[in-house]
Amino acid sequence: EGKKRMRQFGSVEVPQEAFMAVLRLSSDDDD
């Protein structure tokens, strides 16, 4: 599932920095 999500996200034009920031925020919230 995670891989599919990443693939879908990759399809969208989003800077890697922004993607990492989102992941970081998600991780922080989850933690």
PDB file of C-alpha atoms in Angstrom:
ATOM      1  CA  GLU A   1       0.000   0.000   0.000  1.00  0.00           C
ATOM      2  CA  GLY A   2       2.749   2.422   0.979  1.00  0.00           C
ATOM      3  CA  LYS A   3       4.540   1.844  -2.302  1.00  0.00           C
ATOM      4  CA  LYS A   4       1.362   2.491  -4.270  1.00  0.00           C
ATOM      5  CA  ARG A   5       0.839   5.717  -2.371  1.00  0.00           C
ATOM      6  CA  MET A   6       4.390   6.845  -3.077  1.00  0.00           C
ATOM      7  CA  ARG A   7       3.940   6.039  -6.753  1.00  0.00           C
ATOM      8  CA  GLN A   8       0.760   8.077  -6.917  1.00  0.00           C
ATOM      9  CA  PHE A   9       2.475  10.977  -5.176  1.00  0.00           C
ATOM     10  CA  GLY A  10       5.386  10.703  -7.593  1.00  0.00           C
ATOM     11  CA  SER A  11       2.934  11.140 -10.445  1.00  0.00           C
ATOM     12  CA  VAL A  12       2.099  14.559  -9.066  1.00  0.00           C
ATOM     13  CA  GLU A  13       4.593  17.354  -9.715  1.00  0.00           C
ATOM     14  CA  VAL A  14       5.858  18.038  -6.208  1.00  0.00           C
ATOM     15  CA  PRO A  15       9.394  19.021  -5.219  1.00  0.00           C
ATOM     16  CA  GLN A  16      11.283  16.356  -3.275  1.00  0.00           C
ATOM     17  CA  GLU A  17      11.846  18.904  -0.506  1.00  0.00           C
ATOM     18  CA  ALA A  18       8.099  19.455  -0.143  1.00  0.00           C
ATOM     19  CA  PHE A  19       7.476  15.712  -0.200  1.00  0.00           C
ATOM     20  CA  MET A  20      10.071  15.171   2.527  1.00  0.00           C
ATOM     21  CA  ALA A  21       8.555  18.013   4.562  1.00  0.00           C
ATOM     22  CA  VAL A  22       5.113  16.412   4.338  1.00  0.00           C
ATOM     23  CA  LEU A  23       6.522  13.038   5.358  1.00  0.00           C
ATOM     24  CA  ARG A  24       8.318  14.691   8.258  1.00  0.00           C
ATOM     25  CA  LEU A  25       5.140  16.406   9.413  1.00  0.00           C
ATOM     26  CA  SER A  26       3.204  13.156   9.112  1.00  0.00           C
ATOM     27  CA  SER A  27       5.879  11.309  11.072  1.00  0.00           C
ATOM     28  CA  ASP A  28       5.901  13.957  13.794  1.00  0.00           C
ATOM     29  CA  ASP A  29       2.122  13.810  14.077  1.00  0.00           C
ATOM     30  CA  ASP A  30       2.171  10.021  14.185  1.00  0.00           C
ATOM     31  CA  ASP A  31       4.911  10.021  16.795  1.00  0.00           C
TER      32      ASP A  31
END
